[in-house]
Amino acid sequence: MSRNINIIKRNDVKITGFGDKPIIFAPGFGCDQRMWRYVTPAFKKDYRIITFDYVGAGKTDLRFYDSTKYSQLSGYAQDLIDVLAALQLQEAIFVGHSVSSMIGLIASIQDPKYFERLIMIGPSPCYINDPPDYAGGFEISALEGLVDMMEKNYIQWANQFAPMIMKNVDRPNLSEELEESFCSTDPNIAVNFARATFFSDNRKDLSKATVPSLVLQCTDDAIAPTEVGEYIHHRMPGSEIRFMKATGHCPHLSHPEETAALIKDYLSKLQDI
Amino acid sequence: MNIDINQMPCGFLSLSADGIIQSINDKLLDWIIAERSNTEGRQVDAILTESSKIFYQVYIYPMMKMHGKVEEMYFSLKSGDGSEVPVLFNGVCCERDGVIVFDCILIRTVNRHKLEHELLLSKKAAQQAKQSIVESAIDAIILANQRMKIIAWNKAAEELFGYYEQEAIGQDMEIIVPEHLIETYRRGVERLCATGQTMAIGRMVELSGLRKDGTEFPAEISLNCWQTNGEYYWSAIIRDITERKKTQELLLNSEKLSLAGQLAASIAHEIRNPLTAIKGFHQLMESEGNGNPYYFEILTDEMNRIELILNELLLLAKPQAKQLKQVNLRALLEQVCILMESQMHLHNIEVEVKCEQNVPTFIQCNENQMKQIFINFLKNAIEAMPNGGQVIIMANNIDGDSVLLRIIDQGEGIPEGRLKRIGEPFYTTKEKGTGLGLMVCRKIIEDHQGSLNITSRLNKGTTVEVLLPLGEKPQNDVPSVN
């Protein structure tokens, strides 16, 4: 049991909601579980809501950060399985944003008993163009540029957050302040996650899916273009696709109502069957 | 308060919560070479580079939305001419007229690519300059890695050793080491690999080099060592000193000739006397038709004496192959004294060699050169004592490794000011001096790893001290000088 408690602390797992059916929200690259705060209230009444962070993000325990483990998406998938196992949950609804969609898919292939449905928001199995058959949206040079930009912002990160952490040593409200500074992931960790995310190629995993899924595809998503969403839908058995009015890559932030409504709609149809 | 965004001294951008560009100021349009009509009302993606599109979507947008602000993010915009405009991005999420907007201020930063490009260019130029210095150097410059494999070989090395660069690269440094030095070289490399130290590091040493055609030449070598990424590397700068050696040789020889010339007068005198005796007795024997054994004895003695003196003279004048051999310094000194005796007598000078029997005086030396320096010192002593006197030659061991010779005269002495300049080429206090004698002496002594020291007191005399390393004790007894 102590291992379970450790994992709950390690991944900063939070459980809310009044229902029985478990729904787990997995954040994408860049931010932490608080990204879901506009969407989760819609599920409060009927579901048991689980939010968590991958080790390295948010308020997780950095002592467990292993740069080798977390240089592959499988390392993050292990975090997800660890959380579900620690909570002894089975057949959960999984909602993943961006790269977490792929992490959810990898975890569901590895251990399907934990998953009932996968909901993928802005997923992409491969961000790199692979002509002539695949257009992921980016050339490798652009992704290298991204990594460079993140490394460049290390100074910004250090200037902004390091003093805050320093001065909070003797202050009890440290956690509150740090809570405010989510998205403040150490750039070294962020860069490792960025590499694992943007240089991965999970196209071959799509056909291995054993869990029904929904792809939520935004309009004008620069990260995961419509063609990529369609590519996934075509190759993933048991998948549905819904095109959102929401623009950009973070509909749960920019259009939480539409996002929640589409998820609920998909889940309600399920219950009808 | 209404602010005209076009008056701002920075780039300004206002985005809707959906990332649509609401307004953009002239300065920013100017930076990214874009028209207002092509930007306002469009997604912010339109002015972002591929990399910054992702960064905006996964990082900046969520931060502004969740945290309410973004401060000093390094970011890049896409310019109309295809280039990248690096900026520092500051954004704040606020409500205006009941609508959420992101107001963003952008500060242009240094164009990193341009800077890096310039840096690369100057690095390249420095590299090329270094390359051209190495290539145009008169001295051979050779670089080797830790395993003593040649990794660089300049033009001068090609000319000096006869190997082309492509032949030499990858070879062991041993290809330029003459056979007889190879053992010494290997020991040196071993020591160097073990301790990272060698005698030759950071100073010039005289060795010889081996050309591709098998010929050897005298070389001056300076070695250096440095470390890169945990590996040692070596550089050797090698200069051919054949010409310099020749000059030195010439200098030595001219000095010898001048010495021989000066000795000639007294030797001629010395030879004439025994010759007179020989002639006389010879005539006597002729006239009497018989031989007195006593005459023959004298004849033999005098003949031997002529022979000895002539041999010495010949040895000095004749260029010799430089061979080091084990020599008993005491015997050598006695020989020199015999050679100089007649001159000494002419000047009413007595010479005494004070050396205890048990003092080891074996040294490794070039016999002729050794003789040359002592003749020089004795001649100087003679010249310093026009009214006669005594010269004492002492030999002692100051430690187990060396022998100290002192040549003490009772002459006029050397004034302090002149003492300092002694040994400089062409500096002489003598009317007929060449100013080379002492310089040559010093060079010979230093060649034998010894040292020379001269002290003097006016009207009391001069002491010449020569310190020489002792050679190994010979197995057999005293190899004689002649």
Coordinates of N, CA and C in Angstrom, one line a residue, chain A residues 69-259:
Chain A
K69 N 14.3 7.3 -18.4 CA 12.9 6.8 -18.5 C 12.0 7.8 -19.2
Y70 N 12.1 9.0 -18.9 CA 11.2 10.0 -19.5 C 11.7 10.6 -20.8
S71 N 12.6 9.9 -21.4 CA 13.0 10.3 -22.8 C 12.2 9.6 -23.8
Q72 N 11.4 8.7 -23.4 CA 10.5 7.9 -24.3 C 9.1 8.0 -23.8
L73 N 8.1 8.0 -24.7 CA 6.7 8.1 -24.3 C 6.3 6.9 -23.5
S74 N 7.0 5.8 -23.6 CA 6.7 4.6 -22.8 C 6.9 4.9 -21.3
G75 N 7.8 5.7 -21.0 CA 8.1 6.1 -19.6 C 6.9 6.8 -19.0
Y76 N 6.3 7.7 -19.8 CA 5.1 8.4 -19.4 C 3.9 7.5 -19.3
A77 N 3.8 6.6 -20.3 CA 2.7 5.6 -20.2 C 2.8 4.8 -18.9
Q78 N 4.0 4.5 -18.5 CA 4.2 3.8 -17.2 C 3.6 4.6 -16.1
D79 N 3.8 5.9 -16.1 CA 3.2 6.7 -15.0 C 1.7 6.6 -15.0
L80 N 1.1 6.6 -16.2 CA -0.4 6.5 -16.3 C -0.9 5.2 -15.7
I81 N -0.2 4.1 -16.1 CA -0.5 2.8 -15.6 C -0.3 2.7 -14.1
D82 N 0.8 3.3 -13.6 CA 1.1 3.3 -12.2 C -0.1 4.0 -11.4
V83 N -0.6 5.1 -12.0 CA -1.6 5.8 -11.3 C -2.9 5.0 -11.2
L84 N -3.3 4.4 -12.4 CA -4.5 3.6 -12.4 C -4.4 2.4 -11.5
A85 N -3.2 1.8 -11.5 CA -3.0 0.6 -10.7 C -3.1 0.9 -9.2
A86 N -2.4 2.1 -8.9 CA -2.4 2.5 -7.5 C -3.8 2.7 -7.0
L87 N -4.7 3.3 -7.8 CA -6.1 3.6 -7.4 C -7.0 2.4 -7.6
Q88 N -6.4 1.3 -8.1 CA -7.1 0.1 -8.4 C -8.4 0.3 -9.3
L89 N -8.1 1.1 -10.3 CA -9.2 1.4 -11.2 C -9.1 0.5 -12.4
Q90 N -10.3 0.1 -13.0 CA -10.3 -0.6 -14.2 C -11.4 0.0 -15.1
E91 N -11.2 -0.2 -16.4 CA -12.2 0.3 -17.4 C -12.5 1.8 -17.2
A92 N -11.4 2.6 -17.1 CA -11.6 4.0 -16.9 C -11.8 4.7 -18.3
I93 N -12.4 5.9 -18.3 CA -12.5 6.7 -19.5 C -11.2 7.5 -19.4
F94 N -10.5 7.5 -20.5 CA -9.2 8.2 -20.6 C -9.4 9.4 -21.5
V95 N -9.0 10.6 -21.0 CA -9.0 11.8 -21.8 C -7.6 12.4 -21.8
G96 N -7.1 12.4 -23.0 CA -5.7 12.9 -23.1 C -5.6 14.0 -24.1
H97 N -4.8 15.0 -23.7 CA -4.6 16.1 -24.6 C -3.3 16.0 -25.3
S98 N -3.3 16.2 -26.6 CA -2.1 16.2 -27.5 C -1.3 15.0 -27.3
V99 N 0.0 15.1 -26.8 CA 0.8 13.9 -26.7 C 0.3 12.9 -25.7
S100 N -0.5 13.3 -24.8 CA -1.1 12.4 -23.8 C -2.1 11.4 -24.5
S101 N -2.6 11.8 -25.7 CA -3.5 10.9 -26.4 C -2.7 9.6 -26.8
M102 N -1.5 9.9 -27.3 CA -0.6 8.8 -27.7 C -0.1 8.0 -26.5
I103 N 0.2 8.7 -25.4 CA 0.6 8.0 -24.2 C -0.5 7.1 -23.7
G104 N -1.8 7.6 -23.8 CA -2.9 6.7 -23.4 C -3.0 5.5 -24.3
L105 N -2.8 5.7 -25.6 CA -2.9 4.6 -26.6 C -1.8 3.6 -26.2
I106 N -0.6 4.0 -26.0 CA 0.5 3.1 -25.7 C 0.2 2.3 -24.4
A107 N -0.3 3.0 -23.4 CA -0.7 2.4 -22.1 C -1.8 1.4 -22.3
S108 N -2.8 1.7 -23.2 CA -3.9 0.8 -23.4 C -3.5 -0.4 -24.2
I109 N -2.5 -0.3 -25.0 CA -2.0 -1.5 -25.8 C -1.3 -2.4 -24.8
Q110 N -0.5 -1.7 -23.8 CA 0.3 -2.5 -22.9 C -0.6 -3.2 -21.9
D111 N -1.7 -2.5 -21.4 CA -2.5 -3.1 -20.4 C -4.0 -2.6 -20.6
P112 N -4.7 -3.3 -21.4 CA -6.0 -2.8 -21.8 C -7.1 -2.8 -20.7
K113 N -6.8 -3.6 -19.6 CA -7.9 -3.7 -18.6 C -8.2 -2.4 -17.9
Y114 N -7.3 -1.5 -18.0 CA -7.5 -0.2 -17.3 C -8.4 0.7 -18.1
F115 N -8.6 0.4 -19.4 CA -9.2 1.4 -20.2 C -10.5 0.9 -20.8
E116 N -11.5 1.9 -20.8 CA -12.8 1.5 -21.5 C -12.9 2.3 -22.8
R117 N -12.5 3.6 -22.7 CA -12.6 4.5 -23.9 C -11.4 5.4 -23.9
L118 N -10.9 5.8 -25.1 CA -9.8 6.8 -25.2 C -10.4 8.0 -25.8
I119 N -10.3 9.1 -25.2 CA -10.7 10.4 -25.9 C -9.4 11.2 -26.1
M120 N -9.2 11.4 -27.4 CA -7.9 12.0 -27.8 C -8.2 13.4 -28.3
I121 N -7.6 14.4 -27.6 CA -7.8 15.8 -28.0 C -6.5 16.3 -28.8
G122 N -6.7 16.6 -30.0 CA -5.5 17.1 -30.8 C -4.4 16.1 -30.9
P123 N -4.7 14.8 -31.2 CA -3.6 13.8 -31.2 C -2.7 13.9 -32.5
S124 N -1.5 13.4 -32.4 CA -0.7 13.2 -33.6 C 0.3 12.1 -33.3
P125 N 0.3 11.1 -34.3 CA 1.2 10.0 -34.0 C 2.6 10.3 -34.5
C126 N 2.8 11.4 -35.2 CA 4.1 11.7 -35.7 C 4.1 13.2 -36.2
Y127 N 4.9 14.0 -35.7 CA 4.9 15.4 -36.0 C 5.7 15.8 -37.2
I128 N 6.5 14.8 -37.6 CA 7.5 15.1 -38.7 C 6.9 14.6 -40.0
N129 N 7.1 15.5 -41.0 CA 6.7 15.1 -42.4 C 7.5 13.9 -42.8
D130 N 6.7 13.0 -43.5 CA 7.4 11.8 -44.0 C 6.9 11.6 -45.4
P131 N 7.3 12.4 -46.4 CA 6.7 12.3 -47.7 C 7.0 11.0 -48.4
P132 N 6.3 10.5 -49.3 CA 5.1 11.2 -49.8 C 3.8 10.9 -49.1
D133 N 3.8 9.9 -48.2 CA 2.6 9.4 -47.7 C 2.1 10.1 -46.4
Y134 N 2.9 10.8 -45.7 CA 2.5 11.4 -44.5 C 3.0 12.8 -44.3
A135 N 2.1 13.7 -43.9 CA 2.4 15.1 -43.6 C 2.1 15.3 -42.1
G136 N 3.1 15.3 -41.3 CA 2.9 15.5 -39.8 C 2.8 17.0 -39.5
G137 N 3.3 17.8 -40.4 CA 3.2 19.2 -40.2 C 4.5 19.9 -40.1
F138 N 5.6 19.2 -39.7 CA 6.9 19.9 -39.4 C 8.1 19.2 -40.0
E139 N 9.0 20.0 -40.4 CA 10.3 19.5 -40.7 C 11.1 19.4 -39.4
I140 N 12.1 18.5 -39.5 CA 12.9 18.3 -38.3 C 13.6 19.6 -37.8
S141 N 14.0 20.4 -38.7 CA 14.6 21.7 -38.4 C 13.7 22.5 -37.5
A142 N 12.4 22.5 -37.8 CA 11.5 23.3 -37.0 C 11.4 22.8 -35.6
L143 N 11.5 21.5 -35.4 CA 11.4 20.9 -34.1 C 12.7 21.1 -33.3
E144 N 13.8 21.1 -34.1 CA 15.1 21.5 -33.4 C 15.0 22.9 -32.9
G145 N 14.3 23.8 -33.8 CA 14.2 25.2 -33.4 C 13.3 25.3 -32.1
L146 N 12.3 24.5 -32.0 CA 11.5 24.5 -30.8 C 12.3 24.2 -29.6
V147 N 13.1 23.1 -29.7 CA 14.0 22.7 -28.6 C 14.9 23.9 -28.2
D148 N 15.5 24.5 -29.2 CA 16.4 25.6 -29.0 C 15.7 26.8 -28.3
M149 N 14.4 27.0 -28.7 CA 13.6 28.1 -28.1 C 13.4 27.8 -26.6
M150 N 13.1 26.5 -26.3 CA 12.9 26.1 -24.9 C 14.2 26.3 -24.1
E151 N 15.3 25.9 -24.7 CA 16.6 26.1 -24.0 C 16.9 27.5 -23.8
K152 N 16.5 28.3 -24.8 CA 16.7 29.8 -24.7 C 15.9 30.4 -23.5
N153 N 14.8 29.8 -23.3 CA 13.9 30.4 -22.3 C 14.3 29.9 -20.9
Y154 N 15.4 29.2 -20.8 CA 15.8 28.7 -19.5 C 16.1 29.9 -18.6
I155 N 16.8 30.9 -19.2 CA 17.2 32.1 -18.4 C 15.9 32.8 -17.9
Q156 N 14.9 32.9 -18.8 CA 13.7 33.5 -18.4 C 13.1 32.7 -17.2
W157 N 13.1 31.4 -17.3 CA 12.5 30.5 -16.3 C 13.3 30.7 -15.0
A158 N 14.6 30.7 -15.1 CA 15.5 30.8 -13.9 C 15.2 32.2 -13.2
N159 N 15.1 33.2 -14.1 CA 14.9 34.6 -13.5 C 13.6 34.7 -12.8
Q160 N 12.6 34.0 -13.4 CA 11.2 34.2 -12.9 C 10.9 33.3 -11.7
F161 N 11.3 32.1 -11.8 CA 10.9 31.1 -10.8 C 11.9 30.8 -9.7
A162 N 13.2 30.8 -10.1 CA 14.2 30.5 -9.1 C 14.1 31.3 -7.8
P163 N 14.0 32.7 -8.0 CA 14.0 33.5 -6.7 C 12.7 33.2 -5.9
M164 N 11.7 32.8 -6.6 CA 10.4 32.6 -5.8 C 10.6 31.3 -5.0
I165 N 11.2 30.3 -5.6 CA 11.5 29.1 -4.9 C 12.4 29.3 -3.7
M166 N 13.4 30.1 -4.0 CA 14.4 30.5 -3.0 C 13.8 31.1 -1.8
K167 N 13.0 32.2 -2.0 CA 12.5 33.0 -0.9 C 11.4 32.2 -0.1
N168 N 10.9 31.1 -0.8 CA 9.8 30.4 -0.1 C 10.3 29.4 0.9
V169 N 11.6 29.2 1.0 CA 12.1 28.2 1.9 C 11.5 28.3 3.3
D170 N 11.3 29.5 3.8 CA 10.8 29.6 5.1 C 9.4 30.1 5.2
R171 N 8.7 29.9 4.1 CA 7.3 30.3 4.0 C 6.3 29.2 3.9
P172 N 5.3 29.1 4.7 CA 4.4 28.0 4.6 C 3.5 28.0 3.4
N173 N 3.3 29.2 2.8 CA 2.4 29.2 1.6 C 3.1 29.0 0.3
L174 N 4.2 28.3 0.4 CA 5.0 27.9 -0.8 C 4.2 27.2 -1.8
S175 N 3.4 26.2 -1.3 CA 2.6 25.4 -2.3 C 1.6 26.3 -3.1
E176 N 1.0 27.2 -2.4 CA 0.1 28.1 -3.1 C 0.7 28.9 -4.2
E177 N 1.9 29.4 -3.8 CA 2.6 30.2 -4.8 C 3.0 29.4 -6.0
L178 N 3.5 28.2 -5.7 CA 3.9 27.3 -6.7 C 2.8 26.9 -7.6
E179 N 1.6 26.8 -6.9 CA 0.4 26.4 -7.6 C 0.1 27.4 -8.7
E180 N 0.4 28.7 -8.3 CA 0.1 29.8 -9.3 C 1.1 29.7 -10.4
S181 N 2.3 29.1 -10.2 CA 3.3 29.1 -11.2 C 3.4 27.8 -11.9
F182 N 2.2 27.2 -12.1 CA 2.2 26.0 -12.9 C 2.7 26.3 -14.3
C183 N 3.0 25.4 -15.1 CA 3.7 25.6 -16.4 C 5.1 26.0 -16.2
S184 N 5.6 25.9 -15.0 CA 6.9 26.4 -14.7 C 8.0 25.3 -14.7
T185 N 7.6 24.2 -15.4 CA 8.5 23.1 -15.5 C 9.9 23.5 -15.8
D186 N 10.8 22.9 -15.1 CA 12.3 23.1 -15.4 C 12.5 22.8 -16.9
P187 N 13.1 23.8 -17.6 CA 13.3 23.6 -19.0 C 14.1 22.3 -19.4
N188 N 15.0 21.8 -18.5 CA 15.7 20.6 -18.8 C 14.7 19.4 -19.0
I189 N 13.7 19.4 -18.1 CA 12.7 18.4 -18.1 C 11.8 18.6 -19.3
A190 N 11.4 19.9 -19.5 CA 10.6 20.2 -20.6 C 11.2 19.8 -21.9
V191 N 12.5 20.1 -22.1 CA 13.2 19.7 -23.3 C 13.2 18.2 -23.5
N192 N 13.4 17.5 -22.5 CA 13.4 16.0 -22.6 C 12.0 15.5 -23.0
F193 N 11.0 16.1 -22.4 CA 9.6 15.8 -22.8 C 9.3 16.2 -24.2
A194 N 9.8 17.4 -24.6 CA 9.6 17.9 -26.0 C 10.2 16.9 -27.0
R195 N 11.4 16.4 -26.7 CA 12.1 15.5 -27.6 C 11.3 14.2 -27.7
A196 N 10.9 13.7 -26.5 CA 10.1 12.4 -26.5 C 8.8 12.6 -27.3
T197 N 8.2 13.8 -27.2 CA 7.0 14.1 -27.9 C 7.1 14.3 -29.4
F198 N 8.0 15.2 -29.7 CA 8.0 15.7 -31.1 C 8.9 14.9 -32.0
F199 N 9.7 14.1 -31.4 CA 10.6 13.2 -32.3 C 10.1 11.8 -32.3
S200 N 8.9 11.5 -31.7 CA 8.5 10.2 -31.7 C 7.7 9.8 -32.9
D201 N 7.6 8.6 -33.2 CA 6.7 8.1 -34.3 C 5.9 6.9 -33.9
N202 N 4.6 7.1 -33.6 CA 3.8 6.1 -33.1 C 2.7 5.6 -34.1
R203 N 3.0 5.9 -35.4 CA 2.1 5.5 -36.4 C 1.7 4.0 -36.4
K204 N 2.8 3.2 -36.1 CA 2.5 1.8 -36.2 C 1.7 1.3 -35.0
D205 N 1.6 2.1 -34.0 CA 0.8 1.7 -32.8 C -0.7 1.8 -33.0
L206 N -1.1 2.7 -34.0 CA -2.5 3.0 -34.2 C -3.3 1.7 -34.4
S207 N -2.7 0.8 -35.3 CA -3.5 -0.3 -35.7 C -3.6 -1.4 -34.5
K208 N -2.8 -1.2 -33.5 CA -2.8 -2.1 -32.4 C -3.9 -1.8 -31.3
A209 N -4.6 -0.7 -31.6 CA -5.6 -0.2 -30.6 C -6.6 -1.3 -30.3
T210 N -7.0 -1.5 -29.0 CA -8.0 -2.5 -28.7 C -9.2 -1.8 -27.9
V211 N -9.0 -0.5 -27.7 CA -10.1 0.2 -27.0 C -10.7 1.2 -27.9
P212 N -12.1 1.3 -27.9 CA -12.7 2.3 -28.8 C -12.3 3.7 -28.4
S213 N -12.3 4.6 -29.4 CA -11.7 5.9 -29.2 C -12.4 7.0 -29.9
L214 N -12.2 8.2 -29.4 CA -12.8 9.4 -30.1 C -11.7 10.4 -30.3
V215 N -11.5 10.9 -31.6 CA -10.6 11.9 -31.9 C -11.3 13.2 -32.0
L216 N -10.8 14.2 -31.1 CA -11.4 15.6 -31.2 C -10.4 16.4 -32.0
Q217 N -10.9 16.8 -33.2 CA -10.0 17.6 -34.1 C -10.4 19.0 -34.2
C218 N -9.5 19.9 -33.8 CA -9.8 21.4 -33.8 C -9.6 21.9 -35.3
T219 N -10.2 23.1 -35.4 CA -10.0 23.8 -36.7 C -8.7 24.6 -36.5
D220 N -8.0 24.7 -37.6 CA -6.8 25.5 -37.6 C -5.8 25.1 -36.5
D221 N -5.6 23.9 -36.3 CA -4.7 23.4 -35.3 C -3.3 23.3 -36.0
A222 N -2.4 24.2 -35.6 CA -1.1 24.2 -36.2 C -0.2 23.0 -35.8
I223 N -0.5 22.4 -34.7 CA 0.3 21.3 -34.2 C -0.2 20.0 -34.7
A224 N -1.5 19.8 -34.7 CA -2.1 18.6 -35.2 C -3.2 19.0 -36.2
P225 N -2.7 19.1 -37.5 CA -3.7 19.5 -38.6 C -4.8 18.5 -38.8
T226 N -5.8 18.9 -39.5 CA -7.0 18.1 -39.7 C -6.6 16.8 -40.4
E227 N -5.6 16.8 -41.4 CA -5.2 15.6 -42.1 C -4.7 14.6 -41.1
V228 N -4.0 15.0 -40.1 CA -3.4 14.1 -39.1 C -4.5 13.4 -38.3
G229 N -5.5 14.2 -37.9 CA -6.6 13.6 -37.2 C -7.3 12.6 -38.0
E230 N -7.5 12.9 -39.3 CA -8.1 11.9 -40.2 C -7.3 10.7 -40.4
Y231 N -6.0 10.9 -40.5 CA -5.1 9.8 -40.6 C -5.3 8.8 -39.5
I232 N -5.3 9.4 -38.3 CA -5.5 8.5 -37.1 C -6.8 7.8 -37.1
H233 N -7.9 8.5 -37.4 CA -9.2 7.9 -37.5 C -9.3 6.8 -38.5
H234 N -8.6 6.9 -39.6 CA -8.6 5.9 -40.6 C -7.8 4.6 -40.2
R235 N -6.8 4.8 -39.4 CA -6.0 3.7 -39.1 C -6.2 3.0 -37.8
M236 N -7.1 3.7 -37.0 CA -7.3 3.2 -35.6 C -8.6 2.5 -35.5
P237 N -8.6 1.2 -35.3 CA -9.9 0.4 -35.3 C -10.7 0.9 -34.1
G238 N -12.0 1.1 -34.4 CA -13.0 1.5 -33.3 C -12.9 3.0 -33.0
S239 N -12.4 3.8 -33.9 CA -12.3 5.2 -33.6 C -13.3 6.0 -34.3
E240 N -13.7 7.1 -33.6 CA -14.6 8.1 -34.2 C -13.9 9.4 -34.3
I241 N -14.3 10.3 -35.2 CA -13.7 11.6 -35.2 C -14.8 12.7 -35.2
R242 N -14.5 13.7 -34.4 CA -15.4 14.9 -34.4 C -14.6 16.1 -34.6
F243 N -15.1 16.9 -35.6 CA -14.4 18.2 -35.9 C -15.0 19.3 -35.1
M244 N -14.1 20.0 -34.4 CA -14.6 21.0 -33.4 C -14.6 22.4 -34.1
K245 N -15.4 23.3 -33.6 CA -15.4 24.7 -34.0 C -14.2 25.3 -33.4
A246 N -13.8 24.8 -32.3 CA -12.7 25.4 -31.6 C -11.4 25.5 -32.5
T247 N -10.7 26.6 -32.4 CA -9.5 26.8 -33.1 C -8.3 26.6 -32.2
G248 N -7.1 26.3 -32.8 CA -5.9 26.2 -32.0 C -5.7 24.7 -31.6
H249 N -4.9 24.6 -30.6 CA -4.4 23.3 -30.2 C -4.9 22.9 -28.8
C250 N -5.6 23.9 -28.1 CA -6.0 23.7 -26.7 C -7.4 24.0 -26.5
P251 N -8.3 23.2 -27.1 CA -9.7 23.5 -27.0 C -10.3 23.5 -25.6
H252 N -9.6 22.6 -24.7 CA -10.1 22.5 -23.3 C -9.8 23.8 -22.6
L253 N -8.9 24.7 -23.1 CA -8.6 26.0 -22.5 C -9.4 27.1 -23.2
S254 N -9.4 27.0 -24.6 CA -10.0 28.1 -25.3 C -11.6 27.8 -25.5
H255 N -12.0 26.6 -25.6 CA -13.4 26.3 -25.8 C -13.8 25.2 -24.9
P256 N -13.8 25.4 -23.6 CA -14.1 24.3 -22.6 C -15.5 23.7 -22.8
E257 N -16.4 24.6 -23.1 CA -17.8 24.1 -23.1 C -18.0 23.1 -24.3
E258 N -17.5 23.5 -25.4 CA -17.6 22.7 -26.6 C -16.9 21.3 -26.4
T259 N -15.7 21.4 -25.8 CA -14.9 20.2 -25.5 C -15.7 19.3 -24.6

